[in-house]
Coordinates of C-alpha atoms in Angstrom, one line a residue:
M4 CA -18.6 -2.5 -82.3
T5 CA -20.1 -2.7 -78.8
P6 CA -22.8 -0.6 -78.4
D7 CA -22.6 1.7 -75.4
P8 CA -25.7 1.7 -73.0
K9 CA -24.5 4.9 -71.2
A10 CA -25.0 6.6 -74.4
S11 CA -28.4 7.8 -75.8
T12 CA -30.0 4.6 -76.4
P13 CA -33.2 4.5 -74.6
F14 CA -33.4 2.3 -71.6
G15 CA -35.2 -1.2 -71.8
S16 CA -34.4 -0.7 -75.7
A17 CA -32.9 -3.8 -77.6
E18 CA -30.1 -2.0 -78.4
W19 CA -29.6 -1.2 -74.6
T20 CA -30.2 -4.5 -73.2
S21 CA -27.8 -5.9 -75.8
A22 CA -24.8 -4.1 -74.6
I23 CA -25.9 -5.2 -71.2
S24 CA -26.2 -8.8 -72.3
Q25 CA -22.4 -8.4 -74.1
R26 CA -20.7 -7.0 -71.0
L27 CA -22.0 -10.0 -68.7
E28 CA -20.8 -12.4 -71.4
R29 CA -17.2 -10.8 -71.1
N30 CA -17.8 -10.8 -67.6
Q31 CA -17.3 -7.5 -67.3
P32 CA -19.0 -5.6 -64.5
V33 CA -22.4 -3.7 -65.0
R34 CA -23.5 -0.3 -63.2
R35 CA -26.2 1.8 -64.8
T36 CA -28.5 4.5 -63.7
L37 CA -32.2 3.7 -64.5
P38 CA -35.3 6.1 -64.8
E39 CA -36.7 7.4 -61.8
R40 CA -34.2 6.8 -59.1
G41 CA -33.4 3.1 -60.6
R42 CA -29.9 1.1 -60.4
L43 CA -28.4 -1.9 -62.0
H44 CA -25.2 -3.6 -60.8
I45 CA -23.6 -6.5 -61.5
D46 CA -20.1 -6.9 -60.2
R47 CA -19.4 -9.9 -62.9
Q48 CA -20.8 -13.2 -63.9
L49 CA -23.1 -14.3 -61.1
P50 CA -26.1 -16.8 -60.9
F51 CA -28.1 -14.3 -58.9
L52 CA -30.1 -11.0 -59.0
C53 CA -31.8 -9.6 -56.2
V54 CA -34.5 -7.2 -57.5
Y55 CA -36.7 -4.4 -55.6
R56 CA -39.3 -2.5 -57.6
R57 CA -40.8 0.5 -55.9
P58 CA -44.3 0.6 -55.4
T59 CA -46.2 3.6 -57.3
V60 CA -49.2 4.1 -54.9
R61 CA -47.3 4.6 -51.8
P62 CA -44.0 6.1 -50.5
D63 CA -41.4 3.2 -49.4
A64 CA -38.6 5.1 -48.0
G65 CA -35.4 3.2 -47.0
A66 CA -36.6 -0.1 -48.6
G67 CA -34.9 0.3 -52.1
T68 CA -31.6 0.0 -49.7
L69 CA -32.1 -3.5 -48.7
V70 CA -30.8 -5.2 -52.0
T71 CA -28.0 -2.9 -52.6
G72 CA -25.3 -4.6 -50.4
T73 CA -25.2 -7.5 -52.6
A74 CA -23.0 -7.8 -55.8
S75 CA -26.1 -8.2 -58.0
Y76 CA -29.1 -5.9 -57.8
L77 CA -31.8 -4.0 -59.4
V78 CA -33.5 -1.3 -58.2
S79 CA -36.5 -0.3 -60.4
T80 CA -39.7 1.7 -60.7
G81 CA -42.8 -0.6 -60.6
S82 CA -44.5 2.0 -62.7
D83 CA -46.6 0.9 -65.7
E84 CA -44.6 3.0 -68.0
H85 CA -41.5 1.3 -67.8
R86 CA -42.9 -2.5 -67.2
K87 CA -42.2 -3.5 -70.3
S88 CA -38.4 -2.3 -70.2
V89 CA -37.9 -3.9 -66.6
R90 CA -39.1 -7.1 -68.1
R91 CA -36.9 -6.8 -71.2
L92 CA -33.8 -6.0 -68.7
V93 CA -34.4 -9.0 -66.3
T94 CA -35.0 -11.2 -69.1
A95 CA -31.5 -10.1 -70.9
V96 CA -30.0 -10.9 -67.3
V97 CA -31.3 -14.4 -66.8
E98 CA -30.8 -15.4 -70.3
T99 CA -26.9 -14.5 -70.5
L100 CA -26.0 -15.5 -66.8
S101 CA -28.0 -18.6 -66.7
E102 CA -25.7 -19.7 -70.0
P103 CA -22.9 -20.2 -67.7
F104 CA -24.0 -21.6 -64.4
G105 CA -26.8 -23.6 -65.9
A106 CA -29.7 -21.7 -63.6
F107 CA -30.4 -18.7 -62.7
L108 CA -31.8 -17.5 -59.2
L109 CA -34.1 -14.5 -59.1
L110 CA -34.6 -13.2 -55.6
E111 CA -37.3 -10.4 -55.1
L112 CA -37.8 -8.6 -52.1
A113 CA -41.0 -6.4 -51.4
T114 CA -42.8 -4.6 -48.6
V115 CA -46.1 -4.2 -47.8
E116 CA -48.1 -1.1 -46.5
E117 CA -47.8 0.2 -42.9
S118 CA -51.4 0.1 -42.1
R119 CA -51.4 -3.9 -42.3
D120 CA -51.3 -5.9 -39.6
H121 CA -48.5 -8.2 -41.1
A122 CA -45.7 -11.0 -39.8
P123 CA -42.0 -9.0 -39.9
L124 CA -40.6 -11.2 -42.6
R125 CA -42.7 -13.4 -45.2
F126 CA -41.3 -15.9 -47.8
H127 CA -42.0 -18.1 -50.5
V128 CA -39.6 -20.7 -51.9
P129 CA -40.9 -22.6 -55.1
K130 CA -41.3 -26.6 -54.4
A131 CA -39.0 -27.3 -57.2
I132 CA -36.2 -26.5 -54.8
E133 CA -37.2 -27.5 -51.7
G134 CA -35.3 -31.3 -51.8
S135 CA -32.2 -29.2 -50.7
G136 CA -34.0 -28.2 -47.4
F137 CA -33.5 -24.5 -49.1
G138 CA -36.9 -23.0 -47.2
A139 CA -35.8 -24.4 -44.0
A140 CA -32.5 -22.8 -44.1
L141 CA -33.7 -19.5 -45.1
Q142 CA -36.2 -19.3 -42.6
G143 CA -33.7 -20.0 -39.9
E144 CA -31.2 -17.0 -41.1
L145 CA -34.6 -15.1 -41.1
E146 CA -35.4 -15.8 -37.7
E147 CA -31.9 -15.2 -36.6
I148 CA -32.4 -11.6 -38.2
L149 CA -35.5 -11.1 -35.9
R150 CA -33.8 -12.1 -32.9
D151 CA -30.8 -10.0 -33.4
L152 CA -32.7 -6.9 -34.0
D153 CA -35.0 -7.9 -31.1
L154 CA -38.4 -7.5 -33.5
P155 CA -41.5 -9.3 -31.9
G156 CA -43.5 -11.6 -34.5
A157 CA -42.6 -14.2 -36.4
V158 CA -41.0 -15.3 -39.8
E159 CA -44.2 -16.9 -41.9
R160 CA -43.6 -19.1 -44.8
V161 CA -46.2 -19.0 -47.5
G162 CA -46.9 -21.8 -49.6
H163 CA -48.4 -20.0 -52.8
P164 CA -46.6 -17.2 -54.7
L165 CA -46.4 -13.6 -52.6
R166 CA -48.7 -10.9 -54.3
T167 CA -46.5 -7.8 -54.4
G168 CA -49.2 -5.9 -56.2
L169 CA -46.7 -5.6 -59.4
P170 CA -46.8 -7.6 -62.6
P171 CA -44.6 -10.5 -62.5
L172 CA -40.7 -10.1 -63.2
L173 CA -40.7 -12.2 -66.2
A174 CA -43.7 -12.9 -68.8
P175 CA -45.2 -16.2 -68.5
S176 CA -43.6 -17.5 -71.9
S177 CA -40.0 -16.4 -70.7
A178 CA -40.5 -17.5 -67.2
K179 CA -41.1 -21.3 -68.4
A180 CA -38.7 -21.3 -70.8
L181 CA -36.0 -20.1 -68.7
P182 CA -34.1 -22.1 -65.9
C183 CA -34.5 -19.7 -63.6
T184 CA -35.9 -19.9 -60.1
L185 CA -37.6 -17.0 -58.3
V186 CA -37.6 -16.5 -54.6
Q187 CA -39.9 -13.9 -52.5
L188 CA -39.3 -11.8 -49.5
E189 CA -42.0 -9.7 -48.4
I190 CA -40.9 -7.1 -45.8
A191 CA -43.3 -5.1 -43.1
P192 CA -41.3 -1.9 -42.6
F193 CA -40.5 -2.3 -39.0
F194 CA -37.6 0.6 -39.6
R195 CA -39.8 3.1 -40.4
D196 CA -42.7 5.3 -38.2
S197 CA -46.0 3.6 -39.5
S198 CA -47.6 7.1 -38.7
T199 CA -44.7 9.6 -40.7
G200 CA -43.0 7.2 -42.5
Q201 CA -39.7 8.7 -41.1
V202 CA -36.6 6.0 -41.3
Y203 CA -35.2 4.6 -38.2
P204 CA -31.3 4.8 -39.6
E205 CA -29.6 2.7 -37.4
L206 CA -32.3 0.1 -37.6
L207 CA -32.1 0.1 -41.1
R208 CA -28.5 -0.1 -41.3
R209 CA -28.3 -3.1 -38.8
F210 CA -31.3 -4.9 -41.0
R211 CA -29.8 -4.3 -44.4
R212 CA -26.3 -5.4 -43.1
S213 CA -27.7 -8.8 -41.6
L214 CA -30.4 -8.9 -44.7
T215 CA -27.3 -9.0 -47.1
R216 CA -25.3 -11.8 -45.7
T217 CA -28.7 -13.7 -45.9
L218 CA -29.3 -13.2 -49.8
D219 CA -25.6 -13.9 -50.2
S220 CA -25.8 -17.1 -48.2
T221 CA -29.1 -18.0 -50.1
S222 CA -27.2 -17.1 -53.3
H223 CA -24.8 -19.5 -52.3
R224 CA -27.2 -22.2 -51.2
F225 CA -28.9 -22.4 -54.8
S226 CA -25.7 -22.1 -56.6
R227 CA -24.5 -25.2 -54.6
S228 CA -27.5 -27.1 -55.1
H229 CA -28.8 -26.2 -59.0
T230 CA -25.8 -24.5 -60.7
T231 CA -22.5 -25.9 -62.2
R232 CA -20.4 -23.4 -60.6
C233 CA -20.3 -22.7 -57.2
P234 CA -17.3 -21.2 -54.8
V235 CA -16.6 -22.6 -51.6
D236 CA -17.6 -20.0 -49.3
H237 CA -20.6 -17.5 -49.6
H238 CA -18.5 -14.7 -48.9
M239 CA -17.2 -15.6 -52.9
L240 CA -20.3 -14.3 -54.0
G241 CA -19.9 -10.7 -52.4
R242 CA -19.4 -7.5 -53.6
R243 CA -16.0 -7.1 -55.3
A244 CA -16.3 -3.7 -56.9
V245 CA -16.1 -0.6 -54.6
V246 CA -18.1 2.5 -55.6
Q247 CA -16.3 5.8 -55.8
A248 CA -18.1 6.6 -52.1
V249 CA -15.8 4.4 -50.8
W250 CA -12.3 5.9 -52.1
Q251 CA -13.6 9.4 -51.1
A252 CA -14.8 8.2 -47.4
D253 CA -11.4 6.4 -47.2
E254 CA -9.6 9.5 -48.1
K255 CA -11.4 11.7 -46.0
L256 CA -10.9 9.7 -42.7
A257 CA -7.1 8.5 -43.4
E258 CA -6.4 12.8 -44.0
V259 CA -7.6 13.1 -40.1
S260 CA -6.3 10.2 -38.8
E261 CA -2.7 11.3 -40.5
A262 CA -3.4 15.0 -39.5
F263 CA -2.3 14.3 -35.7
D264 CA -0.6 11.5 -34.1
F265 CA -3.0 11.1 -30.7
L266 CA -0.3 9.1 -28.8
L267 CA 2.4 11.6 -29.8
Q268 CA 0.1 14.6 -28.5
V269 CA -1.0 13.1 -25.5
T270 CA 3.0 12.3 -24.5
P271 CA 5.0 14.5 -22.3
I272 CA 7.5 16.5 -24.0
N273 CA 9.5 17.4 -20.8
A274 CA 9.4 13.8 -18.9
E275 CA 13.2 13.8 -17.8
N276 CA 12.7 17.4 -16.2
A277 CA 9.5 16.0 -14.8
W278 CA 11.1 13.1 -13.3
E279 CA 14.2 15.1 -11.9
A280 CA 11.6 18.1 -10.0
F281 CA 9.7 14.7 -9.0
Q282 CA 12.9 13.4 -7.6
N283 CA 14.0 16.2 -5.7
S284 CA 10.5 17.0 -3.9
G285 CA 11.2 14.0 -2.2
F286 CA 8.1 12.2 -4.5
D287 CA 5.8 14.5 -2.8
E288 CA 4.9 17.3 -5.6
P289 CA 3.1 15.8 -8.6
P290 CA 4.9 16.2 -11.7
A291 CA 3.8 19.0 -14.0
F292 CA 3.8 17.8 -17.8
R293 CA 4.0 19.8 -20.7
Y294 CA 2.7 18.6 -24.2
R295 CA 3.0 19.5 -27.9
P296 CA 0.5 22.2 -29.4
L297 CA -1.7 21.0 -31.8
P298 CA -0.4 21.0 -35.6
T299 CA -4.0 21.9 -36.6
D300 CA -7.6 23.0 -35.7
P301 CA -9.8 20.3 -34.3
V302 CA -12.9 22.2 -35.8
H303 CA -11.5 22.0 -39.1
L304 CA -10.7 18.4 -38.5
K305 CA -14.1 17.3 -37.5
R306 CA -15.6 19.4 -40.4
Q307 CA -13.5 17.2 -43.0
L308 CA -14.3 14.2 -40.9
W309 CA -17.9 14.2 -40.9
S310 CA -17.8 15.6 -44.6
A311 CA -16.7 11.7 -45.7
P312 CA -19.7 10.4 -47.6
V313 CA -19.6 7.4 -45.4
E314 CA -24.0 7.0 -45.6
R315 CA -23.5 6.8 -49.6
I316 CA -21.1 3.3 -49.3
E317 CA -23.4 0.5 -50.5
D318 CA -21.3 -2.6 -49.3
P319 CA -22.9 -3.1 -45.5
T320 CA -19.5 -4.5 -44.5
L321 CA -17.4 -1.5 -45.4
T322 CA -20.2 0.4 -43.9
D323 CA -19.7 -0.6 -40.5
L324 CA -15.7 -0.2 -40.8
F325 CA -15.8 3.1 -41.7
R326 CA -18.6 4.6 -39.2
Q327 CA -16.8 2.8 -36.8
K328 CA -13.7 4.5 -37.5
Q329 CA -15.3 7.7 -38.2
D330 CA -16.7 7.8 -34.4
E331 CA -13.5 7.2 -33.0
L332 CA -11.6 9.9 -34.9
D333 CA -14.8 12.1 -33.7
R334 CA -13.8 10.9 -29.7
E335 CA -10.4 11.4 -30.1
V336 CA -10.5 15.1 -31.8
T337 CA -12.5 15.7 -28.7
L338 CA -10.1 14.0 -26.3
L339 CA -7.5 16.2 -27.9
Q340 CA -9.3 19.2 -27.2
D341 CA -10.0 18.1 -23.7
L342 CA -6.3 17.9 -23.0
E343 CA -5.4 18.4 -19.1
S344 CA -8.7 18.9 -18.6
R345 CA -11.2 16.6 -15.9
R346 CA -13.2 15.4 -18.9
F347 CA -10.2 14.2 -21.2
V348 CA -10.4 10.7 -18.7
H349 CA -13.9 10.0 -19.3
G350 CA -13.1 10.4 -23.4
A351 CA -10.2 8.3 -22.7
S352 CA -12.1 5.4 -21.2
Q353 CA -14.9 5.8 -24.0
I354 CA -12.2 5.0 -26.7
F355 CA -9.6 2.3 -24.6
G356 CA -11.8 1.4 -22.3
E357 CA -11.6 0.8 -18.6
V358 CA -10.5 -2.3 -16.4
E359 CA -13.0 -5.3 -16.2
P360 CA -13.0 -7.1 -12.9
E361 CA -11.4 -10.0 -14.8
L362 CA -8.6 -8.5 -16.2
L363 CA -7.8 -6.7 -12.7
D364 CA -8.1 -10.1 -11.3
L365 CA -5.6 -11.1 -13.8
A366 CA -3.3 -8.5 -12.9
R367 CA -3.3 -9.2 -9.7
A368 CA -2.6 -13.0 -10.0
I369 CA 0.3 -12.1 -12.1
L370 CA 1.6 -9.6 -9.4
A371 CA 1.4 -12.2 -6.6
L372 CA 2.8 -15.3 -9.0
C373 CA 6.1 -12.9 -10.0
P374 CA 7.3 -11.4 -7.0
I375 CA 9.8 -8.9 -7.7
T376 CA 13.4 -9.8 -7.8
P377 CA 16.7 -7.6 -7.0
G378 CA 18.0 -6.0 -9.7
D379 CA 16.2 -5.1 -13.0
D380 CA 16.4 -6.4 -16.7
T381 CA 19.4 -4.4 -17.3
S382 CA 21.7 -6.6 -15.1
S383 CA 22.7 -8.6 -18.2
G384 CA 23.9 -5.6 -20.1
A385 CA 22.1 -3.0 -22.2
V386 CA 21.7 -1.5 -25.3
T387 CA 22.0 2.1 -26.1
A388 CA 19.4 3.9 -27.9
Q389 CA 21.7 4.6 -31.0
A390 CA 22.4 1.1 -31.0
F391 CA 19.2 -0.2 -30.6
A392 CA 18.0 2.1 -33.7
E393 CA 20.4 0.4 -36.0
L394 CA 19.5 -2.8 -35.1
A395 CA 15.9 -1.7 -36.0
R396 CA 17.2 -0.1 -39.1
A397 CA 18.6 -3.8 -39.8
E398 CA 15.5 -5.6 -39.3
I399 CA 13.5 -3.3 -41.7
E400 CA 15.9 -3.7 -44.3
F401 CA 15.0 -7.6 -43.9
Y402 CA 11.3 -6.6 -44.5
R403 CA 12.5 -4.1 -47.1
G404 CA 14.3 -7.4 -49.0
Q405 CA 10.6 -9.0 -48.8
W406 CA 8.6 -6.2 -50.3
E407 CA 10.2 -3.2 -51.5
G408 CA 7.6 -0.8 -50.6
V409 CA 8.3 -0.8 -46.8
E410 CA 9.1 2.4 -45.5
A411 CA 10.0 2.7 -41.6
P412 CA 12.1 5.5 -40.7
V413 CA 14.0 4.9 -37.3
E414 CA 14.4 8.2 -35.2
V415 CA 16.1 8.8 -31.8
R416 CA 14.5 11.3 -30.4
I417 CA 15.0 14.0 -27.5
D418 CA 11.7 15.3 -27.0
I419 CA 10.5 11.9 -26.1
A420 CA 10.4 10.0 -22.6
R421 CA 12.5 6.7 -22.2
G422 CA 10.7 3.6 -24.5
L423 CA 10.0 3.5 -27.9
L424 CA 6.9 4.6 -29.8
V425 CA 5.8 3.7 -33.3
S426 CA 3.9 6.7 -34.7
R427 CA 2.8 6.9 -38.7
G428 CA 5.1 4.2 -40.0
S429 CA 8.2 5.1 -37.7
L430 CA 9.7 4.1 -34.8
L431 CA 11.0 6.6 -32.3
V432 CA 13.5 5.8 -29.7
G433 CA 13.8 8.3 -26.6
E434 CA 17.5 9.0 -26.6
G435 CA 17.6 8.1 -22.8
T436 CA 16.6 4.4 -23.7
R437 CA 18.7 1.3 -22.5
V438 CA 17.2 -1.7 -23.4
P439 CA 18.2 -4.8 -21.5
A440 CA 20.4 -6.8 -23.6
R441 CA 18.1 -10.0 -23.1
R442 CA 15.2 -8.0 -24.3
V443 CA 16.5 -6.7 -27.8
E444 CA 15.0 -9.6 -29.9
A445 CA 11.6 -9.4 -27.9
L446 CA 11.4 -5.7 -28.6
L447 CA 12.0 -5.7 -32.3
S448 CA 9.8 -8.3 -32.8
H449 CA 7.2 -6.2 -30.7
E450 CA 7.9 -2.8 -32.4
V451 CA 9.4 -3.8 -35.8
G452 CA 7.9 -7.2 -36.7
T453 CA 4.6 -6.5 -35.2
H454 CA 3.3 -2.7 -35.1
L455 CA 5.7 -1.4 -38.2
L456 CA 5.0 -4.8 -40.2
T457 CA 1.1 -4.3 -40.2
Y458 CA 1.6 -0.7 -41.2
A459 CA 3.6 -1.7 -44.3
N460 CA 1.0 -4.5 -44.6
G461 CA -2.1 -2.0 -44.3
K462 CA -0.4 0.5 -46.8
A463 CA -0.2 -2.7 -49.3
Q464 CA -4.0 -2.7 -49.1
R465 CA -6.7 -0.5 -51.0
F466 CA -7.7 0.9 -48.2
R467 CA -5.7 3.6 -46.1
L468 CA -7.6 2.8 -43.1
L469 CA -5.9 -0.6 -42.7
A470 CA -2.3 1.2 -42.1
T471 CA -3.5 4.1 -40.1
G472 CA -5.8 1.5 -38.3
L473 CA -9.3 0.3 -37.7
A474 CA -11.5 1.3 -34.7
G475 CA -10.4 -0.1 -31.3
Y476 CA -7.3 -1.8 -32.9
D477 CA -4.9 -0.9 -29.7
A478 CA -5.8 -3.9 -27.5
F479 CA -5.6 -6.4 -29.9
Q480 CA -2.1 -5.2 -31.8
E481 CA -0.6 -4.5 -28.7
G482 CA -1.8 -8.0 -27.5
L483 CA -0.4 -9.5 -30.7
A484 CA 3.2 -7.3 -30.2
V485 CA 3.5 -8.8 -26.4
L486 CA 2.8 -12.5 -28.1
S487 CA 5.3 -12.1 -30.1
E488 CA 7.8 -11.2 -27.4
H489 CA 6.7 -14.6 -26.0
L490 CA 7.6 -16.4 -29.5
V491 CA 10.8 -15.5 -29.4
G492 CA 11.5 -16.2 -25.6
G493 CA 11.9 -12.6 -24.4
L494 CA 8.9 -12.2 -22.3
T495 CA 10.3 -12.2 -19.0
L496 CA 8.9 -11.8 -15.2
A497 CA 9.8 -7.9 -15.0
R498 CA 7.8 -7.5 -18.1
L499 CA 4.7 -9.2 -17.5
R500 CA 4.9 -7.8 -14.2
L501 CA 5.0 -4.2 -15.9
L502 CA 1.8 -5.2 -18.3
A503 CA 0.1 -6.0 -14.3
A504 CA 1.0 -3.0 -12.8
R505 CA -0.1 -1.1 -15.6
V506 CA -3.5 -2.7 -14.9
V507 CA -3.5 -2.0 -11.5
G508 CA -2.3 1.9 -11.8
V509 CA -5.1 2.4 -14.4
H510 CA -7.8 1.2 -12.1
A511 CA -6.6 3.2 -8.8
M512 CA -6.8 6.1 -11.4
L513 CA -10.0 5.5 -12.4
G514 CA -10.9 5.4 -8.8
S515 CA -10.0 8.6 -8.4
A516 CA -6.1 7.7 -6.8
S517 CA -3.7 10.6 -7.4
F518 CA -0.1 10.7 -9.0
I519 CA 1.3 10.6 -5.6
E520 CA -1.3 7.6 -4.6
V521 CA -0.4 5.7 -7.5
F522 CA 3.4 5.9 -7.2
Q523 CA 3.3 4.9 -3.9
E524 CA 1.2 1.6 -4.3
L525 CA 3.7 0.7 -7.1
T526 CA 6.7 1.5 -5.1
I527 CA 5.4 0.8 -1.4
E528 CA 3.5 -1.8 -2.2
L529 CA 4.3 -3.8 -5.6
G530 CA 8.2 -3.3 -5.0
F531 CA 9.3 -1.1 -8.4
E532 CA 12.0 0.9 -8.4
P533 CA 11.0 4.9 -8.1
R534 CA 12.0 5.6 -11.8
T535 CA 10.1 2.6 -13.2
A536 CA 6.8 3.4 -11.1
F537 CA 7.3 7.0 -12.1
T538 CA 7.3 6.2 -15.9
I539 CA 4.4 3.5 -15.3
A540 CA 2.1 6.6 -13.8
M541 CA 3.3 9.0 -16.4
R542 CA 1.9 6.7 -18.8
I543 CA -1.5 6.4 -16.9
F544 CA -1.8 10.0 -16.0
R545 CA -0.5 11.9 -19.0
G546 CA -3.1 13.9 -21.0
G547 CA -5.3 14.0 -17.7
G548 CA -5.9 10.1 -17.4
L549 CA -5.5 7.5 -20.3
T550 CA -6.5 4.1 -19.7
K551 CA -4.9 2.8 -22.9
D552 CA -2.0 1.0 -21.2
A553 CA -4.4 -1.3 -19.6
A554 CA -4.8 -2.7 -23.3
Y555 CA -1.6 -4.6 -23.2
L556 CA -2.7 -7.4 -21.0
R557 CA -6.1 -7.3 -22.3
G558 CA -5.4 -7.6 -25.8
L559 CA -2.5 -10.5 -24.8
S560 CA -5.7 -12.3 -23.5
E561 CA -7.8 -11.9 -26.5
V562 CA -4.9 -13.1 -29.0
L563 CA -4.5 -16.4 -26.6
A564 CA -8.0 -16.8 -26.6
Y565 CA -8.4 -16.6 -30.4
L566 CA -5.7 -18.7 -31.0
A567 CA -6.9 -21.3 -28.6
A568 CA -10.4 -21.3 -30.2
G569 CA -8.6 -22.4 -33.7
G570 CA -8.0 -18.8 -35.0
E571 CA -5.9 -18.1 -38.3
L572 CA -2.5 -16.1 -37.5
E573 CA -2.5 -15.1 -41.3
P574 CA -5.3 -12.6 -41.2
L575 CA -4.0 -10.5 -38.3
W576 CA -1.2 -9.3 -39.8
I577 CA -3.3 -7.7 -42.6
G578 CA -3.1 -4.2 -40.9
K579 CA -3.9 -2.9 -37.6
I580 CA -6.9 -4.3 -36.7
A581 CA -9.1 -5.3 -33.5
S582 CA -10.2 -8.8 -32.7
G583 CA -13.9 -8.0 -33.8
H584 CA -12.5 -7.6 -37.5
V585 CA -10.9 -10.8 -37.8
G586 CA -14.4 -12.0 -39.5
V587 CA -14.7 -9.1 -41.5
I588 CA -11.3 -9.4 -42.7
R589 CA -11.3 -13.1 -43.7
E590 CA -15.0 -11.8 -45.4
L591 CA -12.8 -9.4 -47.3
I592 CA -10.3 -11.6 -48.8
L593 CA -12.4 -13.7 -49.5
R594 CA -14.4 -11.6 -51.7
D595 CA -11.1 -10.1 -53.0
V596 CA -11.8 -7.0 -51.9
L597 CA -8.3 -7.0 -49.5
D598 CA -5.6 -8.9 -50.5
P599 CA -3.6 -11.6 -48.5
P600 CA -0.9 -9.8 -46.1
K601 CA 2.5 -9.4 -48.3
L602 CA 4.8 -10.2 -44.7
R603 CA 4.9 -12.2 -42.4
P604 CA 7.3 -11.8 -39.1
R605 CA 10.5 -12.9 -39.4
Y606 CA 10.4 -14.6 -36.1
L607 CA 7.6 -17.1 -37.0
E608 CA 10.4 -18.6 -39.0
L609 CA 12.4 -19.8 -35.4
P610 CA 11.4 -23.5 -34.3
M611 CA 10.9 -21.8 -30.6
A612 CA 8.1 -19.9 -32.0
Q613 CA 6.7 -22.5 -33.6
L614 CA 6.7 -25.1 -30.9
R615 CA 5.4 -22.4 -28.4
L616 CA 2.2 -21.0 -30.8
D617 CA 1.6 -25.4 -31.0
K618 CA 0.9 -25.3 -27.2
I619 CA -1.1 -21.7 -27.3
R620 CA -2.9 -23.7 -29.7
E621 CA -3.9 -25.9 -27.1
G622 CA -5.5 -23.6 -24.8
M623 CA -3.0 -21.6 -22.8
Q624 CA -3.9 -18.7 -20.8
V625 CA -1.9 -15.4 -19.7
L626 CA -1.0 -17.1 -16.6
D627 CA 0.4 -20.5 -18.0
L628 CA 3.0 -17.8 -19.8
I629 CA 4.6 -17.4 -16.6
P630 CA 7.0 -20.7 -16.6
D631 CA 8.7 -19.6 -19.8
A632 CA 8.9 -15.8 -18.3
R633 CA 10.7 -17.2 -15.6
A634 CA 13.1 -19.4 -17.7
C635 CA 14.2 -16.3 -19.8
S636 CA 14.7 -13.9 -16.8

């Protein structure tokens, strides 16, 4: 029977290290707590180990976390009491893992005393591996870290082994006998105050994230040149194992996110009555909107939100994702407290952004190139709310045939305005909605083939946040949905005008224009029908001033630019993500932390969609969509 090193077997004993070796031989993960706040973590069979030993003569706050973002690390004490045990452990790991790989890399990190005048980063690479340009590549990555952190000083490359003040990791006899290479990195602790020793947490977090990437790429470079097994991408050497703090944080953040529906909370429940009153006033008195009561106490939500143990997540990539969402949820809860106050619009701008000059220019160009035409989108016939709901259910059933985990109720509601709204994986259809016949397929692609599909794909992942949405996902998600309208031939001139008008209206609202003034600009200057102009203005002024509606056109521009730059389409369906998350999602898929999306949009099978995608990849921008929009109008 295999001995269990978690039992009473002493740290560093022959039995303890033998059990570690046997787990590694079977390609099983190892995670052990060591004396004096030490930790051994090895995801699986890997050709490297990142090591940090705490100095015994001085405090070294924060430094121990610098290696914990990697898939294979050892944090231990540097005390004489445990020196032999640490050596025995490192030797056992090297002996075991050099066997399947033919070589092994030890990456040792150390820090210097605060009082020493020292280059921020120093490193040593043995001559034996210099032929591959190993040292030059490492120096380039370290210099890039300093530039990104805006730190003075240079990276110093040392031609001799660094003196860490600690005995060698391996006994001299073992070092000669084992196929093992030692690379050393010495760090001046710029991430803490030199006089008090207090850590600068944000600087440490950013440095740790960048350093983890460098350690992974350095390990991959060594693996590619010196081992018999090497993955294609350096991300494949990253962490797969997820610590308990990740699940706890994901659960907490998802619970808070699902405790309220932000858009539903800020959507008026009296839209029809407000329109009638506004119309009866001769469009001279601003409407009074009413909203749903909050379903939970904001104070309780914030307490729950900040109890999520995000700071205990070792993986820097996941730490960033969870911190971003935690911050966004905090702002959303605050925004709900500020509903109908003058503070609301400022909070909304923090979450959804304002109107950039180039976005406003684009909107105005669309309005100039797409003059309003007599009639409306319903001139070719319209579909009622109930009929559209049935079509949506049939579309959802198609996706359920691909994966039985798809659950997406469709409800016709009297408490929302005319139009469509996806809320927590459900499609809500306003009872008074009439969908133009020519727009049915486009809206099914938008609401079901994008919003509900990404929700379902997110639910299929290990992390609930992929379904509720990563921070800042709105613009890219709406841009992707509008793109789907174009791909199925349903992005009309009227639709483009509407998206552009929302941008102009948001800009006017941010410039202190009143509801009446925005309404008048939409009707008198831009030629929109009064009811359409009212709906646009209502969406912009809901809650006290919501800038979200500028996100549709911004997101469409982002998606087109992403595809024109050669971006892959598949990662975009994995859940609700922002454009800045695409690289992170790719990394997590390569690390087997996330699975590829289960569902692909149905419309991608259309020959028309593929032809239009090919044109977009050649470099189309939003204005280039106008000829196709004119043809389908």
